[in-house]
Amino acid sequence: MTAIISISNLSKTYANGYQALKNVSLDIQSGEILALLGPNGAGKTTLISIVCGIVNATGGKVTVAGRDIVQDYRLTRSLIGLVPQELTLGAFDRVWNTLCFSRGLFGKKPDRAYLEQVLRDLSLWDKKDSMLMALSGGMKRRVLIGKALAHEPRILFLDEPTAGVDVELRKDMWALVRQLQASGVTIILTTHYIEEAEAIADRVGVINHGELLLVDDKQALMHKLGKRQLLIEIETPLAEMPAALADRPLELSADGRTLIYTYDPHRPQTGIDELLQALRDAGLTIKDVLSTKTSLEEIFVNLVQAKP
Amino acid sequence: MNSYAIRVIYKYEMLRAWETLAQSFASPVISTALYFVVFGSAIGSRIQHIEGVPYGLFIVPGLMMLALLTQSIANASFGIFFPRFTGTIYELLSAPVSFVEILIGYVGAAASKSFIIGLIILATAGFFVPLQIAHPVWMLTFLLLTCISFSLFGFIIGLWATNFEKLQLIPMLVITPLVFLGGSFYSVNMLPPAWQTVSLFNPVVYLISGFRWSFFEVADVDVGLSLAMVLGFLGLCLAVVWWMFRTGYRLKQ
Ligand SMILES: Nc1ncnc2c1ncn2[C@@H]1O[C@H](COP(=O)(O)OP(=O)(O)OP(=O)(O)O)[C@@H](O)[C@H]1O
Ligand SMILES: [Mg+2]
């Protein structure tokens, strides 16, 4: 795999002096789905806006398909489609016209058949002559996706594609994203929702206070940071932790009925066998055992909270 | 050159005029007709001739200029202000278009619209007075240059304005007075000498004078000077727009 977008030491300080991005470096691989995860004001939109040419960077360099986004803007921008975070649409336009406009703006000659297919894929074909202001929020978001796809981009940026979208439409959106990926499009999406990143991303980048805290393969990330917990329910409640078990990574639940053992499942020795032996030696009777794994959510919360 | 982009911007802007047909084309026609009734018939019947030209005919070039200036500015400024206002500008900024292409699309469309409006007004005037045009080529040249330069000026206002009030400010406070005081309805030579001198600081005087010369060969100032003024204004606007685009003024953070 080759990097289709290469961001190095990118910084952005807005006119009011606020530094929204601090030395961000990131390579995005061709054909992947990358989720940028971060809380409000993290700098996600700023990052995307710079790559797309809407905001000027104050430092650093971005290349798309090996070309500089400032010097070779015509080439780089024609490869990119952007679905903005806000529902920004001209109120008086019609669905079909606005797609034709987008396609032309990106320098592509008209192609009715292609645009028709885009609208059908987005279940918007029956709305093609509707005024944009007469559409629901979810439809408007799909029109924005249609506009972004109108010029057959190789790279698609989706800035919070599922904000304010119902569960069903969110599933549709994810299916669409996968379908686009299958056709070779590289997708970068931002989201607040971990389950979204978990559901569709190949890689996850966590961004907070303008810094990229980490980027990693989703599986590797969970592998690396995902701890497991073993919940051991015991027959007779305990008032306190038996002294014989005190030096192990064990916690006692408030009701004294459950022992919580935290371990790393990827270590050669998880220590479970030894622990169970120790429990029996301490005279405890085990009633039930349950193993849980940490979700991306917990990983994320830990990361974001770790930095001030 | 991204010619498809120029084409869609131009088409989009022209379509906007078409969809608001009444507003775009009918209102200048109606207001022109009203001016004719009030100035041409009511007052004109008492003034009769100015520099050998019947009054009703004399005001035609001024009326056209009045409409051209206001329409060019209104169309062009709204055309670029509206996407900024609604946020749809993001698409323009993220597209592989140069600023020159954006300019040609927007200003070209605004100038085309006012050019058409100018011709419609001329035709409307033909219903009230028998038209005579001494130098049709010059007339069309002045018409075109005025449309382009004031559309450019409108584009600048549309970029500069941060709200709807500011968008209206310059046309209302500057352009309309300058046109009314610029000899639309009278010859500057009819003013007392002191005011004649003051008038020479009004750029619109040169515009209307040159335009009127192309109709009747009567002018307040030398026609060469008029042409130079129009071209000078065009150059000035181009320089300002060029600077705005260089710096990303009000477009990019
Ligand atoms: N035009 C601007 N001028 C000044 N500061 C800005 C501007 N745009 C964004 N910021 C600031 O930059 C920071 C990052 O904003 P950005 O929009 O990139 O965040 P985000 O990660 O997209 O947040 P959200 O999840 O809320 O969309 C914020 O603190 C914001 O206030
Ligand atoms: Mg954002």
Coordinates of C-alpha atoms and ligand atoms in Angstrom, one line a residue:
Chain A
M1 CA 0.0 0.0 0.0
T2 CA 1.2 3.5 -0.8
A3 CA 0.3 6.7 1.0
I4 CA -2.2 8.6 -1.1
I5 CA -2.2 11.6 1.4
S6 CA 0.9 12.5 3.2
I7 CA 0.7 15.2 5.9
S8 CA 3.8 16.4 7.6
N9 CA 4.3 18.7 10.5
L10 CA 1.0 20.5 9.7
S11 CA 0.2 23.5 12.0
K12 CA -2.6 25.9 11.9
T13 CA -3.0 29.1 14.0
Y14 CA -6.2 31.0 13.3
A15 CA -6.2 34.8 12.9
N16 CA -7.4 35.1 16.5
G17 CA -4.2 33.4 17.7
Y18 CA -5.8 30.1 18.5
Q19 CA -3.6 27.1 17.6
A20 CA -6.0 24.5 16.2
L21 CA -3.3 22.1 14.9
K22 CA 0.1 21.4 16.3
N23 CA 2.6 19.6 14.2
V24 CA 0.3 16.9 12.9
S25 CA 2.0 14.2 10.7
L26 CA -0.1 11.5 9.2
D27 CA 0.1 9.2 6.2
I28 CA -3.2 7.9 4.7
Q29 CA -3.0 4.7 2.7
S30 CA -4.7 4.3 -0.6
G31 CA -7.9 2.4 -0.3
E32 CA -8.3 2.5 3.4
I33 CA -11.0 3.8 5.7
L34 CA -9.5 6.1 8.3
A35 CA -11.5 7.4 11.2
L36 CA -10.4 10.5 12.9
L37 CA -11.8 10.4 16.4
G38 CA -11.8 13.4 18.7
P39 CA -14.0 15.5 21.0
N40 CA -15.5 18.9 20.0
G41 CA -12.9 21.4 19.0
A42 CA -10.1 18.8 18.6
G43 CA -9.1 20.1 15.2
K44 CA -10.7 17.5 12.9
T45 CA -12.5 19.9 10.6
T46 CA -9.5 22.2 10.5
L47 CA -7.3 19.3 9.4
I48 CA -9.7 18.3 6.6
S49 CA -10.3 21.9 5.5
I50 CA -6.5 22.3 5.0
V51 CA -6.2 19.2 2.9
C52 CA -9.2 20.3 0.8
G53 CA -8.0 23.8 0.3
I54 CA -10.6 25.7 2.3
V55 CA -8.2 26.8 5.0
N56 CA -4.6 27.8 4.5
A57 CA -2.0 26.1 6.8
T58 CA 0.4 28.1 8.8
G59 CA 3.1 25.5 8.7
G60 CA 3.9 22.1 7.3
K61 CA 3.2 20.4 4.0
V62 CA 0.5 18.1 2.6
T63 CA 0.8 16.0 -0.6
V64 CA -2.0 14.2 -2.3
A65 CA -1.0 11.5 -4.7
G66 CA 2.5 12.8 -4.3
R67 CA 1.7 16.3 -5.4
D68 CA 1.8 19.4 -3.2
I69 CA -1.7 20.7 -2.4
V70 CA -0.8 24.3 -2.9
Q71 CA 1.4 24.2 -6.1
D72 CA -0.6 21.4 -7.7
Y73 CA -4.0 22.3 -6.4
R74 CA -5.8 21.6 -9.6
L75 CA -4.7 18.0 -9.6
T76 CA -5.0 17.3 -5.9
R77 CA -8.4 18.9 -5.5
S78 CA -9.8 17.1 -8.5
L79 CA -9.1 13.8 -6.7
I80 CA -10.9 14.8 -3.5
G81 CA -14.5 15.0 -2.6
L82 CA -15.7 16.7 0.6
V83 CA -18.8 16.2 2.6
P84 CA -18.8 19.1 5.0
Q85 CA -19.9 18.9 8.6
E86 CA -22.6 21.6 8.3
L87 CA -25.6 21.1 6.1
T88 CA -24.6 23.9 3.7
L89 CA -26.7 23.9 0.6
G90 CA -28.2 26.7 -1.5
A91 CA -31.8 26.7 -0.5
F92 CA -33.2 27.4 -4.0
D93 CA -31.3 24.8 -5.9
R94 CA -32.7 21.5 -7.1
V95 CA -31.1 18.2 -6.4
W96 CA -30.2 17.4 -10.0
N97 CA -28.9 20.9 -10.8
T98 CA -26.7 21.0 -7.7
L99 CA -25.1 17.7 -8.6
C100 CA -24.5 18.9 -12.2
F101 CA -23.0 22.1 -10.8
S102 CA -20.6 20.2 -8.5
R103 CA -19.4 18.0 -11.3
G104 CA -18.7 20.9 -13.6
L105 CA -17.0 22.8 -10.9
F106 CA -14.5 20.0 -10.6
G107 CA -13.8 20.1 -14.3
K108 CA -15.6 17.0 -15.4
K109 CA -17.7 16.9 -18.5
P110 CA -21.4 16.2 -17.9
D111 CA -22.4 12.6 -17.5
R112 CA -26.1 12.0 -16.8
A113 CA -25.8 8.3 -16.5
Y114 CA -23.2 8.5 -13.8
L115 CA -25.1 11.2 -11.8
E116 CA -28.2 9.2 -12.1
Q117 CA -26.4 6.2 -10.6
V118 CA -25.1 8.3 -7.7
L119 CA -28.6 9.5 -6.9
R120 CA -30.0 6.0 -7.1
D121 CA -27.3 4.7 -4.8
L122 CA -28.3 7.4 -2.3
S123 CA -32.0 6.7 -2.7
L124 CA -32.5 10.2 -4.0
W125 CA -33.5 9.6 -7.5
D126 CA -37.2 10.3 -6.9
K127 CA -36.1 13.6 -5.3
K128 CA -34.0 14.8 -8.2
D129 CA -36.3 17.7 -9.1
S130 CA -37.0 18.7 -5.5
M131 CA -35.9 22.0 -4.1
L132 CA -33.1 21.5 -1.5
M133 CA -35.0 23.5 1.1
A134 CA -37.9 21.0 0.9
L135 CA -35.7 18.1 1.9
S136 CA -35.3 16.6 5.4
G137 CA -32.0 16.8 7.2
G138 CA -31.0 13.2 6.4
M139 CA -31.8 13.8 2.7
K140 CA -29.8 17.0 2.7
R141 CA -26.8 15.1 4.0
R142 CA -27.2 12.5 1.3
V143 CA -27.3 15.3 -1.3
L144 CA -24.1 16.6 0.1
I145 CA -22.6 13.2 -0.3
G146 CA -23.9 13.1 -3.9
K147 CA -22.3 16.4 -4.6
A148 CA -19.0 15.2 -3.2
L149 CA -19.2 12.1 -5.4
A150 CA -20.4 13.9 -8.5
H151 CA -16.8 14.3 -9.9
E152 CA -15.8 10.7 -9.2
P153 CA -13.2 11.4 -6.6
R154 CA -10.5 9.0 -5.5
I155 CA -10.6 10.3 -2.0
L156 CA -13.6 11.1 0.1
F157 CA -13.7 13.2 3.2
L158 CA -16.7 12.8 5.4
D159 CA -16.9 15.3 8.2
E160 CA -19.2 13.7 10.8
P161 CA -21.4 11.9 8.2
T162 CA -23.7 10.5 10.8
A163 CA -24.3 13.4 13.1
G164 CA -28.0 13.8 13.5
V165 CA -28.8 10.8 11.4
D166 CA -31.1 8.0 12.6
V167 CA -29.9 4.4 13.2
E168 CA -31.2 3.1 10.0
L169 CA -29.7 5.8 7.9
R170 CA -26.4 5.4 9.8
K171 CA -26.3 1.7 8.8
D172 CA -27.1 2.7 5.2
M173 CA -24.3 5.3 5.3
W174 CA -21.8 2.7 6.6
A175 CA -22.9 0.3 3.8
L176 CA -22.3 3.1 1.3
V177 CA -18.9 3.8 2.7
R178 CA -17.9 0.1 2.4
Q179 CA -19.2 0.0 -1.1
L180 CA -17.2 3.1 -2.0
Q181 CA -14.1 1.5 -0.5
A182 CA -14.7 -1.6 -2.5
S183 CA -14.7 0.6 -5.7
G184 CA -11.2 1.8 -4.6
V185 CA -12.1 5.1 -2.9
T186 CA -10.0 6.1 0.1
I187 CA -12.2 7.4 2.9
I188 CA -11.4 9.7 5.8
L189 CA -14.2 10.3 8.2
T190 CA -14.4 12.2 11.4
T191 CA -16.6 11.1 14.2
H192 CA -17.4 11.5 17.9
Y193 CA -18.7 8.0 18.0
I194 CA -16.4 5.2 18.9
E195 CA -18.8 2.6 17.7
E196 CA -18.7 4.2 14.3
A197 CA -14.9 4.0 14.1
E198 CA -15.1 0.5 15.5
A199 CA -17.7 -0.5 12.9
I200 CA -16.2 0.7 9.7
A201 CA -12.6 2.0 10.0
D202 CA -9.5 0.1 9.1
R203 CA -7.4 2.5 11.0
V204 CA -8.2 5.0 13.8
G205 CA -6.5 8.3 14.5
V206 CA -7.2 10.0 17.8
I207 CA -6.9 13.7 17.8
N208 CA -7.3 16.1 20.7
H209 CA -6.3 19.7 21.3
G210 CA -4.8 19.9 17.9
E211 CA -2.5 17.0 18.4
L212 CA -2.6 13.6 16.8
L213 CA -2.3 11.3 19.9
L214 CA -2.0 8.1 17.9
V215 CA -2.9 6.5 14.6
D216 CA -3.0 2.7 14.5
D217 CA -4.7 -0.2 12.9
K218 CA -8.0 -0.7 14.6
Q219 CA -7.3 -4.3 15.5
A220 CA -3.7 -3.5 16.6
L221 CA -5.0 -0.6 18.7
M222 CA -7.4 -2.7 20.6
H223 CA -4.8 -5.4 20.8
K224 CA -2.2 -3.0 22.2
L225 CA -4.4 -1.2 24.6
G226 CA -7.3 -3.6 25.1
K227 CA -7.1 -5.0 28.5
R228 CA -9.4 -7.7 29.6
Q229 CA -11.1 -8.2 32.9
L230 CA -12.2 -11.5 34.5
L231 CA -15.1 -11.1 36.8
I232 CA -15.2 -13.9 39.4
E233 CA -18.3 -14.3 41.4
I234 CA -17.8 -16.1 44.7
E235 CA -20.2 -18.1 46.8
T236 CA -19.9 -16.2 50.1
P237 CA -19.5 -12.4 50.1
L238 CA -16.1 -11.1 51.4
A239 CA -15.7 -8.1 53.8
E240 CA -12.2 -7.4 52.5
M241 CA -9.6 -8.8 50.2
P242 CA -7.9 -11.9 51.7
A243 CA -4.3 -11.1 52.6
A244 CA -3.1 -14.1 50.5
L245 CA -4.4 -12.4 47.3
A246 CA -3.5 -8.8 48.1
D247 CA -0.4 -8.6 45.9
R248 CA -2.3 -9.5 42.7
P249 CA -4.1 -7.1 40.3
L250 CA -7.4 -7.9 41.9
E251 CA -10.2 -5.7 43.1
L252 CA -13.2 -6.4 45.2
S253 CA -16.6 -5.2 44.2
A254 CA -18.5 -3.0 46.7
D255 CA -20.9 -5.8 47.5
G256 CA -18.0 -8.2 48.2
R257 CA -19.4 -10.8 45.8
T258 CA -17.2 -10.3 42.8
L259 CA -13.4 -10.2 42.4
I260 CA -12.2 -8.3 39.3
Y261 CA -9.0 -9.4 37.8
T262 CA -7.4 -7.3 35.1
Y263 CA -5.0 -8.9 32.7
D264 CA -3.5 -8.7 29.3
P265 CA -4.8 -11.5 27.0
H266 CA -1.8 -11.2 24.7
R267 CA 0.9 -12.1 27.3
P268 CA 2.1 -15.6 27.2
Q269 CA 1.0 -16.0 30.8
T270 CA -2.3 -14.5 31.7
G271 CA -2.0 -15.7 35.3
I272 CA -5.6 -17.0 35.4
D273 CA -4.8 -20.5 36.1
E274 CA -2.5 -19.5 39.0
L275 CA -5.2 -17.2 40.3
L276 CA -7.9 -19.7 40.3
Q277 CA -5.6 -22.1 42.2
A278 CA -4.9 -19.3 44.7
L279 CA -8.6 -18.6 45.2
R280 CA -9.2 -22.2 46.0
D281 CA -6.3 -22.3 48.3
A282 CA -7.7 -19.3 50.1
G283 CA -10.9 -21.4 50.6
L284 CA -13.2 -19.5 48.2
T285 CA -15.8 -21.2 46.2
I286 CA -16.2 -19.9 42.6
K287 CA -19.8 -19.5 41.5
D288 CA -19.5 -17.9 38.1
V289 CA -16.8 -16.5 35.8
L290 CA -17.2 -13.8 33.1
S291 CA -14.6 -12.3 30.8
T292 CA -15.0 -8.8 29.3
K293 CA -12.9 -6.8 26.8
T294 CA -12.4 -3.1 26.8
S295 CA -14.0 -1.3 23.8
L296 CA -12.4 1.3 21.7
E297 CA -14.5 3.7 23.7
E298 CA -12.6 3.0 26.9
I299 CA -9.3 3.2 25.1
F300 CA -10.3 6.5 23.7
V301 CA -11.4 8.0 27.0
N302 CA -8.2 6.9 28.6
L303 CA -6.1 8.5 25.9
V304 CA -8.0 11.8 25.9
Q305 CA -8.0 12.0 29.6
A306 CA -4.4 11.2 30.0
K307 CA -3.4 14.5 28.3
P308 CA -4.3 17.7 30.1
Chain B
M1 CA -8.2 26.3 -17.7
N2 CA -11.2 24.6 -16.1
S3 CA -13.7 25.7 -18.6
Y4 CA -16.4 23.4 -17.3
A5 CA -16.3 25.3 -14.0
I6 CA -16.6 28.7 -15.7
R7 CA -19.5 27.3 -17.6
V8 CA -21.4 25.9 -14.6
I9 CA -20.9 29.0 -12.5
Y10 CA -22.1 31.2 -15.4
K11 CA -25.0 29.0 -16.1
Y12 CA -25.9 28.8 -12.4
E13 CA -25.9 32.6 -12.1
M14 CA -27.9 33.1 -15.2
L15 CA -30.4 30.5 -14.1
R16 CA -30.9 32.4 -10.9
A17 CA -31.9 35.4 -12.9
W18 CA -34.2 33.3 -15.0
E19 CA -36.0 31.9 -12.0
T20 CA -36.5 35.3 -10.6
L21 CA -37.4 36.6 -14.0
A22 CA -39.9 39.2 -12.8
Q23 CA -37.4 40.7 -10.3
S24 CA -34.4 40.5 -12.7
F25 CA -35.9 41.9 -15.9
A26 CA -39.4 43.3 -15.3
S27 CA -38.5 45.7 -12.5
P28 CA -36.0 47.7 -14.5
V29 CA -38.5 47.9 -17.4
I30 CA -41.2 49.2 -15.1
S31 CA -39.1 51.7 -13.3
T32 CA -37.8 53.0 -16.7
A33 CA -41.4 53.4 -17.9
L34 CA -42.1 55.3 -14.7
Y35 CA -39.2 57.6 -15.2
F36 CA -40.4 58.3 -18.7
V37 CA -43.8 59.2 -17.5
V38 CA -42.6 61.5 -14.7
F39 CA -39.5 63.0 -16.3
G40 CA -40.1 62.5 -20.0
S41 CA -43.7 63.5 -20.2
A42 CA -44.5 65.7 -17.2
I43 CA -41.3 67.6 -16.9
G44 CA -40.1 67.1 -20.4
S45 CA -43.0 68.9 -21.8
R46 CA -41.7 72.1 -20.1
I47 CA -38.0 71.7 -20.7
Q48 CA -38.3 70.5 -24.3
H49 CA -34.7 70.6 -25.6
I50 CA -31.3 70.3 -24.1
E51 CA -28.4 71.0 -26.4
G52 CA -30.7 70.4 -29.4
V53 CA -31.9 67.0 -28.1
P54 CA -35.6 66.6 -27.1
Y55 CA -35.6 66.1 -23.3
G56 CA -37.4 62.7 -23.5
L57 CA -34.6 61.4 -25.7
F58 CA -31.9 63.2 -23.8
I59 CA -32.5 61.2 -20.6
V60 CA -32.4 57.8 -22.3
P61 CA -28.6 57.2 -21.8
G62 CA -28.8 58.4 -18.2
L63 CA -31.7 56.1 -17.4
M64 CA -29.8 53.2 -18.9
M65 CA -26.7 54.0 -16.9
L66 CA -28.7 54.3 -13.7
A67 CA -30.1 50.8 -14.3
L68 CA -26.8 49.3 -15.4
L69 CA -24.9 50.5 -12.4
T70 CA -27.4 49.4 -9.8
Q71 CA -28.1 46.1 -11.5
S72 CA -24.5 45.2 -12.2
I73 CA -23.5 45.9 -8.6
A74 CA -26.6 44.2 -7.1
N75 CA -26.2 41.1 -9.2
A76 CA -22.5 40.6 -8.8
S77 CA -22.4 41.4 -5.1
F78 CA -25.2 39.1 -4.3
G79 CA -23.8 36.3 -6.5
I80 CA -20.7 36.0 -4.4
F81 CA -22.0 37.2 -1.1
F82 CA -24.8 34.6 -0.9
P83 CA -22.5 31.5 -1.0
R84 CA -20.3 33.1 1.6
F85 CA -23.4 33.8 3.7
T86 CA -24.9 30.3 3.4
G87 CA -21.5 28.5 3.6
T88 CA -21.8 26.9 0.2
I89 CA -18.6 28.7 -0.7
Y90 CA -16.7 25.7 0.7
E91 CA -17.4 23.9 -2.6
L92 CA -15.9 26.7 -4.6
L93 CA -12.8 26.8 -2.4
S94 CA -12.3 23.1 -2.5
A95 CA -12.7 22.8 -6.3
P96 CA -9.9 22.8 -8.8
V97 CA -10.7 26.3 -10.0
S98 CA -8.5 29.3 -10.1
F99 CA -9.6 32.7 -8.9
V100 CA -9.6 34.0 -12.4
E101 CA -12.1 31.3 -13.4
I102 CA -14.3 32.2 -10.4
L103 CA -14.2 35.8 -11.5
I104 CA -15.0 35.1 -15.1
G105 CA -18.0 33.0 -14.1
Y106 CA -19.5 35.4 -11.6
V107 CA -18.6 38.7 -13.2
G108 CA -19.3 37.4 -16.6
A109 CA -22.8 36.4 -15.6
A110 CA -23.6 39.6 -13.8
A111 CA -22.3 41.7 -16.7
S112 CA -24.3 39.7 -19.2
K113 CA -27.4 40.2 -17.1
S114 CA -27.0 43.9 -16.9
F115 CA -26.1 44.1 -20.6
I116 CA -29.4 42.4 -21.4
I117 CA -31.2 44.7 -19.0
G118 CA -29.6 47.7 -20.8
L119 CA -30.9 46.6 -24.1
I120 CA -34.3 45.9 -22.7
I121 CA -34.4 49.4 -21.3
L122 CA -33.3 50.8 -24.6
A123 CA -36.1 48.9 -26.3
T124 CA -38.6 50.1 -23.7
A125 CA -37.5 53.7 -24.3
G126 CA -38.2 53.1 -28.0
F127 CA -41.9 52.9 -27.1
F128 CA -41.8 56.4 -25.7
V129 CA -39.4 58.3 -27.9
P130 CA -38.0 57.8 -31.4
L131 CA -34.5 56.6 -30.7
Q132 CA -31.4 57.8 -32.5
I133 CA -28.0 56.4 -32.0
A134 CA -25.1 58.2 -33.7
H135 CA -22.4 55.7 -33.0
P136 CA -23.9 52.3 -32.3
V137 CA -20.5 50.6 -31.9
W138 CA -19.3 53.1 -29.3
M139 CA -22.7 52.8 -27.6
L140 CA -22.3 49.1 -27.3
T141 CA -18.6 49.5 -26.2
F142 CA -19.6 51.9 -23.4
L143 CA -22.4 49.6 -22.4
L144 CA -20.2 46.6 -22.2
L145 CA -17.4 48.3 -20.4
T146 CA -19.8 49.7 -17.9
C147 CA -21.4 46.4 -17.3
I148 CA -18.1 44.7 -16.8
S149 CA -16.4 47.3 -14.6
F150 CA -19.4 47.7 -12.3
S151 CA -20.0 44.0 -12.0
L152 CA -16.4 43.8 -10.9
F153 CA -17.1 46.5 -8.4
G154 CA -20.1 44.6 -7.2
F155 CA -18.0 41.5 -6.8
I156 CA -15.6 43.4 -4.6
I157 CA -18.5 44.6 -2.5
G158 CA -19.9 41.1 -2.3
L159 CA -16.5 39.9 -1.0
W160 CA -16.1 42.8 1.4
A161 CA -19.5 42.8 2.9
T162 CA -19.9 40.8 6.1
N163 CA -23.7 41.2 6.4
F164 CA -26.7 42.2 4.3
E165 CA -26.6 45.8 5.5
K166 CA -23.1 46.3 4.2
L167 CA -24.1 44.8 0.9
Q168 CA -26.7 47.6 0.5
L169 CA -24.6 50.3 1.9
I170 CA -22.4 51.3 -1.0
P171 CA -25.1 51.1 -3.7
M172 CA -27.4 53.2 -1.6
L173 CA -25.1 55.7 -0.1
V174 CA -22.6 56.2 -2.9
I175 CA -23.7 54.9 -6.2
T176 CA -27.3 56.2 -6.3
P177 CA -26.4 59.8 -5.3
L178 CA -23.5 59.8 -7.8
V179 CA -25.7 58.7 -10.6
F180 CA -28.4 61.2 -9.8
L181 CA -25.9 64.0 -9.5
G182 CA -24.0 62.7 -12.5
G183 CA -26.2 64.3 -15.1
S184 CA -28.6 61.4 -15.7
F185 CA -31.5 63.8 -16.1
Y186 CA -29.8 67.0 -17.0
S187 CA -26.7 68.4 -18.7
V188 CA -23.9 69.4 -16.3
N189 CA -23.6 72.6 -18.4
M190 CA -27.0 73.6 -16.9
L191 CA -25.5 73.9 -13.5
P192 CA -23.9 77.1 -12.0
P193 CA -20.1 77.2 -12.7
A194 CA -19.1 76.3 -9.1
W195 CA -21.3 73.1 -9.2
Q196 CA -19.9 72.3 -12.7
T197 CA -16.5 72.1 -11.1
V198 CA -17.7 70.0 -8.3
S199 CA -19.4 67.7 -10.8
L200 CA -16.0 67.0 -12.4
F201 CA -15.1 65.0 -9.3
N202 CA -18.0 62.7 -9.9
P203 CA -16.7 59.8 -12.0
V204 CA -20.3 59.0 -13.1
V205 CA -20.4 62.3 -15.0
Y206 CA -17.7 61.0 -17.4
L207 CA -19.5 57.7 -17.8
I208 CA -22.9 59.3 -18.7
S209 CA -21.3 62.0 -20.8
G210 CA -19.4 59.5 -22.9
F211 CA -22.4 57.2 -23.3
R212 CA -24.6 60.1 -24.2
W213 CA -22.1 61.2 -26.8
S214 CA -22.4 57.9 -28.5
F215 CA -26.2 58.6 -28.9
F216 CA -26.3 62.3 -29.8
E217 CA -22.8 63.5 -30.2
V218 CA -23.4 65.9 -27.3
A219 CA -21.1 65.6 -24.2
D220 CA -20.3 67.4 -21.0
V221 CA -16.7 66.3 -21.2
D222 CA -14.4 65.1 -23.9
V223 CA -15.4 61.6 -25.0
G224 CA -11.7 60.4 -24.9
L225 CA -11.6 61.4 -21.3
S226 CA -14.8 59.4 -20.6
L227 CA -13.3 56.3 -22.2
A228 CA -10.1 56.8 -20.2
M229 CA -12.2 57.1 -17.0
V230 CA -14.1 53.9 -17.6
L231 CA -11.0 52.0 -18.5
G232 CA -9.3 53.5 -15.4
F233 CA -12.1 52.4 -13.2
L234 CA -12.0 48.9 -14.7
G235 CA -8.2 48.7 -14.1
L236 CA -8.7 49.8 -10.5
C237 CA -11.3 47.2 -9.8
L238 CA -9.2 44.5 -11.4
A239 CA -6.2 45.5 -9.2
V240 CA -8.4 45.4 -6.1
V241 CA -9.8 42.0 -7.0
W242 CA -6.4 40.7 -7.8
W243 CA -5.2 41.8 -4.4
M244 CA -8.2 40.2 -2.7
F245 CA -7.5 36.9 -4.4
R246 CA -3.8 37.0 -3.6
T247 CA -4.4 37.4 0.1
G248 CA -7.5 35.2 0.2
Y249 CA -9.3 38.2 1.6
R250 CA -12.6 37.2 3.3
L251 CA -12.5 33.9 1.6
K252 CA -9.9 31.8 3.4
Q253 CA -8.8 31.7 7.0
Ligands
LIG1 N1 -12.3 30.4 11.8 C1 -11.8 30.1 13.0 N2 -11.3 31.1 13.7 C2 -10.8 30.9 14.9 N3 -10.8 29.7 15.6 C3 -11.3 28.7 14.9 C4 -11.9 28.8 13.6 N4 -12.4 27.6 13.2 C5 -12.1 26.8 14.2 N5 -11.5 27.4 15.2 C6 -11.1 26.8 16.5 O1 -10.2 25.7 16.2 C7 -10.5 24.6 17.0 C8 -10.7 23.4 16.2 O2 -11.8 23.5 15.5 P1 -12.4 22.3 14.5 O3 -13.6 22.9 13.9 O4 -11.3 21.9 13.7 O5 -12.8 21.2 15.6 P2 -13.5 19.8 15.3 O6 -12.5 18.8 15.8 O7 -13.9 19.7 13.9 O8 -14.7 19.9 16.3 P3 -16.2 19.4 16.2 O9 -16.1 18.0 16.6 O10 -16.9 20.2 17.2 O11 -16.6 19.6 14.8 C9 -11.7 25.0 17.9 O12 -11.2 25.4 19.2 C10 -12.3 26.2 17.2 O13 -12.8 27.1 18.1
MG2 MG -15.7 19.6 13.1

